[in-house]
């Protein structure tokens, strides 16, 4: 008997295959977007935690200089004599032609196995690495980039991240011109009974292995961002599933009654329906995970570009399939199905065996539901405002986003039904008045899809506004920061000093770009020295500061700090800041420094040379008349003898930055579009199911003299009107969303605040896309209606219904 | 002559092959007259009304209304005919659920651009639905709904009313009073009324009675 009953239940899907497709697609899309995003996150995290542990040898304990500067060889020798098992490392960035590579110079003989970055299989390996020409140990990609720009033999190690190389410490010392100053010391597991560090080398501090690295915490914000998007897409997908299951239950009401009246118990009916849902969830979950895999592998190159652009971390552009995605993906599919079916199951339990389908009662219930939803929405919006005012931290920022979006979505049906009510009361003709009344009656069936649409559209507007604001600010900032026409890098200090003699007379001014690194306020940061030049006075993007700050910088112990350092600490204008080497400078200004995850300090060039005499003096910005740029470049190559790749002109630098930037947001753009597509699909499926129930409502109008194509046209107008109303509602929600992203989430995530710029033209474009999607979503149902067989309309009037 | 059917034939194609419902129907209906179309269930009464109402086309013969063959009209022409010349009353009432009773009553008249508040007020008065005007169709009883449907039809001032078992969903007493009202009103408006029913008792209330049997009309 169970088999027979199950067969009856399941025959519904054979009868309505499109509904089945909708349901499966809904779960699959939701799961796909979710698991795709999770896959990207997991892959990226895994790869840079691997990178960090290799490059920073973060699993090993280390000694670093207390003042953030290098460690003299004498200190190293003292430690070894005292019995400490330490191994020296010299580390820094080096340019091979135009490719910048992070060099990690190690002493292969004393370095513990885990710190070597590759497996040493025997003495030939050791000899090749440490003697003669030496060797650069690099990843496949880095090797490809270095091909032909260096004489040093390359050896490929699959474990290494891109843009980094392990090499012998002696060679690193030469390439980086460190004169024996070490970056850090790796500490091997120690024998007990050693003299304490404080007594041997008080200038060093001990850093134990396995500590979280700062890259992970920075990129967390990016992943949170992606996860939020994945979750949004999942919610939109749930709307589809919810309406599809609801409909399949609604349409099978009479079947349920019949089954129960022939003796199938409520329990076994419920079990059968659960089994059905489980099967569907399994099927669509598997599809969804596969979809997610495709999505992730398509988007991953964009994500790695984003991570490289924003944080300078590198992630391989390929994906491996992990079992945990299958698990979480299927889990989400089951969860989603369960959530969206629970209300229908609950209704089944409350449904009496007899009593015919009470349409009006159902409509009244849905009126009440609209109101309750709206109250919930208002509460959520209130919560969003409170959180925005009182909350702190990234999580609070995302909570504001979430409650804003869902609150607005919940308020939408009431807003739309009020609008149609007003439109009806304003309309003159019987016909327009009917049109609005009828539209209001369709709302309960469409509101889920429209809510999904609102979410997708406002996410689009919000994120679009954020990206455009970012773009505009960033490009403006680039113009300010890249004020010099040419940037040159000398290969050696000797060449640099020749260059300093050669340039005067040929250029308007020479701006040294010299920097040192060290620890300030517990962060490892860069310290730049700037010349006293009008270029900075005219262009540098100052946020706060005294009017005479450039004079103070040139003559006194004064410093500018970037916005990140300013927001992340309690150092304010006029306070003293302790810089590496123990000297103090007064903070005279704050400047914006977009895209930089770390703090930065600017001091006068004189102070830089006085306090950090070892600073490399290789890079210069050159101010020349724009029309002389090409000639100067030629002279630098031909007359002076600088390789062309050591000269970068401002225009191409800007172009490169712009490319990095565009790639950075390509992923967001793709996710945005996908979310919109899912919402469009939700609308399509709702329109299709509604159109099936429309005939009884439209047949009397046909009988009173409206043509089928008039009715079809009305459906189109109605759909477009609803989309348009939703779009109008999405604009303010989207702008609020953008504001939250720029003023709350961005500050918490990156440490800087972006000015918001509004781009109404982008909305028009989005509106046009939405309009096309609206027309597409209504195309099939309307074609059906326009060509419906009159016999189907007549059946409505047939006495036996 | 308002309605004139000559030699009308209609068959449907079904899975079991074509079935002929109407063979050769001849029927005439003059202004001010009411004719009862009787016959067993399945004899083709609804089919005939649908042809007369311009909802469907005959296979053979002609359906003339006010001298014009409506079988020859295209889709738009028939829509216009339904809007301006004919009024349909169904067993299921077929009111528009999303608008009020008042809006339902004036709806067809406004579509036909013949809205006349005085005539409508008179109708509302005679139908006894004045206290229901602000309600929605779902809040009415069957008899009340059918009164509203009749009001809707008459408000548009058609020349011909086609009623398909209008009392079929009503109890006997309600059905009788609804039918009496319909007859009184169509006489008052000097309309032609063709009413399909399987009840001989109701058929006897009309001016004339014809029987549909075997696809033919017999007196
Ligand atoms: N669209 C249709 N397709 C096939 N058969 C139909 C269709 N409409 C009506 N019929 C058949 O035509 C016959 C007459 O139906 P109908 O005109 O509704 O009769 P009545 O109204 O007298 O009960 C019935 O046998 C019915 O099954
Ligand atoms: Mg019938």
XYZ file of C-alpha atoms in Angstrom, chain A residues 35-296:
262
model
C 29.923 25.495 -2.103
C 31.771 27.258 -4.896
C 32.535 30.163 -2.638
C 33.511 27.826 0.181
C 35.826 25.956 -2.156
C 37.535 29.174 -3.193
C 37.935 30.187 0.433
C 39.292 26.842 1.536
C 41.723 26.628 -1.365
C 43.032 30.138 -0.871
C 43.425 29.707 2.882
C 45.163 26.368 2.566
C 47.563 27.699 0.008
C 48.653 30.790 1.816
C 48.908 29.164 5.148
C 51.251 26.744 3.361
C 53.045 29.671 1.796
C 53.406 31.423 5.125
C 54.737 28.365 6.849
C 57.301 27.870 4.112
C 58.400 31.446 3.531
C 58.326 32.769 7.042
C 59.368 29.409 8.404
C 56.565 30.193 10.779
C 56.517 26.714 12.267
C 59.974 27.279 13.690
C 60.963 29.443 16.636
C 62.963 32.510 15.699
C 65.027 35.324 17.118
C 64.498 38.819 15.776
C 65.995 42.205 16.592
C 64.207 44.076 19.328
C 64.455 47.363 17.439
C 63.170 45.821 14.206
C 66.489 46.227 12.442
C 68.937 43.587 11.317
C 71.119 41.347 13.463
C 74.896 41.875 13.194
C 77.002 38.781 12.520
C 78.768 39.324 15.827
C 75.566 38.648 17.760
C 75.083 35.442 15.760
C 78.621 34.353 16.553
C 78.103 35.126 20.257
C 74.996 32.934 20.360
C 76.728 29.999 18.636
C 79.651 30.236 20.999
C 77.236 30.126 23.910
C 75.835 26.850 22.547
C 72.629 28.098 20.917
C 71.636 26.054 17.853
C 70.706 28.941 15.562
C 70.697 29.278 11.783
C 70.924 32.656 10.032
C 68.485 33.988 7.437
C 68.869 36.983 5.131
C 65.643 38.017 3.543
C 64.428 40.799 1.288
C 62.951 41.767 -2.047
C 65.121 41.808 -5.109
C 64.383 42.781 -8.683
C 65.456 40.581 -11.531
C 64.709 42.917 -14.395
C 61.128 43.896 -13.778
C 60.253 40.879 -11.661
C 60.388 41.415 -7.940
C 61.130 38.263 -5.990
C 61.301 37.684 -2.277
C 64.674 36.134 -1.547
C 65.133 33.909 1.482
C 68.796 33.206 1.989
C 69.495 30.266 4.276
C 72.498 28.371 5.514
C 71.658 24.910 4.277
C 73.978 23.124 6.710
C 72.596 24.557 9.934
C 68.966 25.064 8.824
C 66.573 22.493 10.274
C 64.792 20.319 7.708
C 61.449 22.179 7.980
C 63.038 25.512 7.214
C 64.688 24.623 3.927
C 61.722 24.932 1.624
C 62.683 21.745 -0.213
C 63.799 18.212 0.413
C 67.539 17.596 0.301
C 68.053 14.142 -1.101
C 71.820 13.884 -0.854
C 75.135 15.704 -0.922
C 74.989 16.632 -4.654
C 71.919 18.696 -3.785
C 73.812 20.473 -1.049
C 76.803 21.180 -3.228
C 74.723 22.541 -6.101
C 72.789 24.800 -3.733
C 75.623 26.214 -1.695
C 78.616 26.444 -3.984
C 79.795 27.620 -7.374
C 77.129 29.495 -9.283
C 74.578 28.714 -6.624
C 70.939 28.030 -7.279
C 67.539 29.722 -7.005
C 64.858 27.439 -5.707
C 61.560 28.642 -7.165
C 58.061 27.562 -8.139
C 57.189 26.630 -11.696
C 55.535 30.011 -12.375
C 58.371 32.014 -10.931
C 60.856 30.007 -12.975
C 58.947 30.899 -16.119
C 59.049 34.573 -15.218
C 62.760 34.533 -14.354
C 63.759 32.720 -17.516
C 66.350 34.842 -19.294
C 66.542 37.674 -16.755
C 69.048 35.999 -14.452
C 72.229 33.960 -14.954
C 71.716 32.020 -11.740
C 70.599 28.416 -12.392
C 66.977 27.796 -11.430
C 65.668 24.720 -9.729
C 61.964 24.018 -9.402
C 60.436 23.043 -6.082
C 56.707 22.295 -6.273
C 56.109 23.234 -2.618
C 57.135 26.846 -3.010
C 54.675 29.689 -3.475
C 55.063 32.035 -6.445
C 57.335 35.095 -6.417
C 59.721 33.714 -3.817
C 63.084 32.026 -4.003
C 65.261 30.102 -1.544
C 68.966 30.511 -2.077
C 72.257 30.300 -0.278
C 72.710 32.977 2.375
C 76.004 34.175 0.917
C 74.405 34.890 -2.425
C 71.410 36.582 -0.769
C 73.810 38.810 1.132
C 75.432 39.879 -2.130
C 72.189 40.371 -4.086
C 70.512 42.330 -1.298
C 73.708 44.201 -0.382
C 73.303 43.537 3.322
C 76.985 43.386 4.252
C 76.452 40.510 6.618
C 73.495 41.965 8.489
C 71.071 39.087 9.185
C 67.279 39.358 9.025
C 66.511 36.751 11.644
C 67.774 33.577 13.281
C 65.977 30.243 13.196
C 66.220 28.409 16.509
C 66.546 24.613 16.441
C 65.166 22.618 19.382
C 67.554 23.418 22.216
C 69.463 21.348 24.695
C 68.551 22.331 28.229
C 70.934 24.278 30.396
C 71.773 27.010 27.925
C 72.525 30.536 29.078
C 69.440 32.736 28.907
C 68.887 34.869 25.817
C 68.866 38.060 27.905
C 72.407 37.447 29.053
C 73.855 36.466 25.650
C 71.974 38.729 23.246
C 69.699 41.222 25.009
C 69.080 43.019 21.713
C 67.060 40.048 20.387
C 63.563 38.786 21.156
C 62.287 35.247 20.970
C 59.289 34.454 18.756
C 57.954 30.952 19.183
C 56.895 28.912 16.192
C 53.388 28.228 14.938
C 52.027 31.722 15.508
C 49.265 32.996 13.252
C 50.587 35.226 10.552
C 49.177 38.625 9.768
C 48.355 37.706 6.185
C 45.733 35.267 7.377
C 44.012 37.803 9.566
C 44.027 40.390 6.798
C 42.646 38.153 4.119
C 39.979 37.026 6.570
C 38.049 40.127 5.650
C 38.138 39.188 2.001
C 36.900 35.706 2.775
C 34.171 37.027 4.980
C 33.143 39.167 2.049
C 33.006 36.167 -0.274
C 31.183 34.104 2.313
C 28.608 36.852 2.702
C 28.062 36.776 -1.023
C 27.807 33.002 -1.066
C 25.285 33.144 1.721
C 23.248 35.784 -0.066
C 23.130 33.605 -3.156
C 22.113 30.673 -1.003
C 19.248 32.659 0.486
C 18.100 33.707 -2.973
C 18.196 30.050 -4.017
C 16.155 29.121 -0.965
C 13.419 31.468 -2.115
C 13.103 29.407 -5.278
C 12.970 26.130 -3.412
C 10.522 27.492 -0.895
C 8.050 28.558 -3.529
C 8.456 25.356 -5.537
C 7.856 23.063 -2.556
C 5.010 25.248 -1.356
C 3.349 24.981 -4.717
C 3.845 21.240 -5.018
C 2.178 20.813 -1.630
C -0.624 23.204 -2.489
C -1.398 21.434 -5.734
C -1.418 18.044 -4.077
C -3.843 19.020 -1.342
C -6.654 17.001 -2.857
C -4.307 14.077 -3.388
C -3.320 14.244 0.275
C -7.005 14.257 1.259
C -7.805 11.329 -0.961
C -4.856 9.361 0.387
C -5.847 10.072 3.944
C -9.484 9.240 3.314
C -8.468 5.846 1.992
C -6.596 5.199 5.210
C -3.039 6.478 4.850
C -2.076 7.892 8.233
C -0.748 11.407 8.633
C 2.513 9.960 9.925
C 3.126 7.761 6.951
C 2.109 10.539 4.579
C 4.623 12.827 6.270
C 7.301 10.149 6.106
C 6.662 9.623 2.434
C 6.893 13.333 1.728
C 10.083 13.543 3.755
C 11.548 10.657 1.799
C 10.609 12.424 -1.403
C 12.259 15.650 -0.267
C 15.350 13.750 0.834
C 15.712 12.155 -2.572
C 15.298 15.471 -4.319
C 17.758 17.157 -1.961
C 20.329 14.438 -2.588
C 19.974 14.689 -6.338
C 20.127 18.460 -6.446
C 22.865 18.584 -3.804
C 25.131 16.417 -5.955
C 24.362 18.602 -8.951
C 24.990 21.695 -6.847
C 28.390 20.582 -5.617
C 29.421 19.799 -9.172
C 28.188 23.237 -10.201
C 30.115 24.777 -7.307
C 33.274 23.063 -8.447
C 32.892 24.466 -11.938
C 32.147 27.897 -10.512
C 35.131 27.799 -8.169
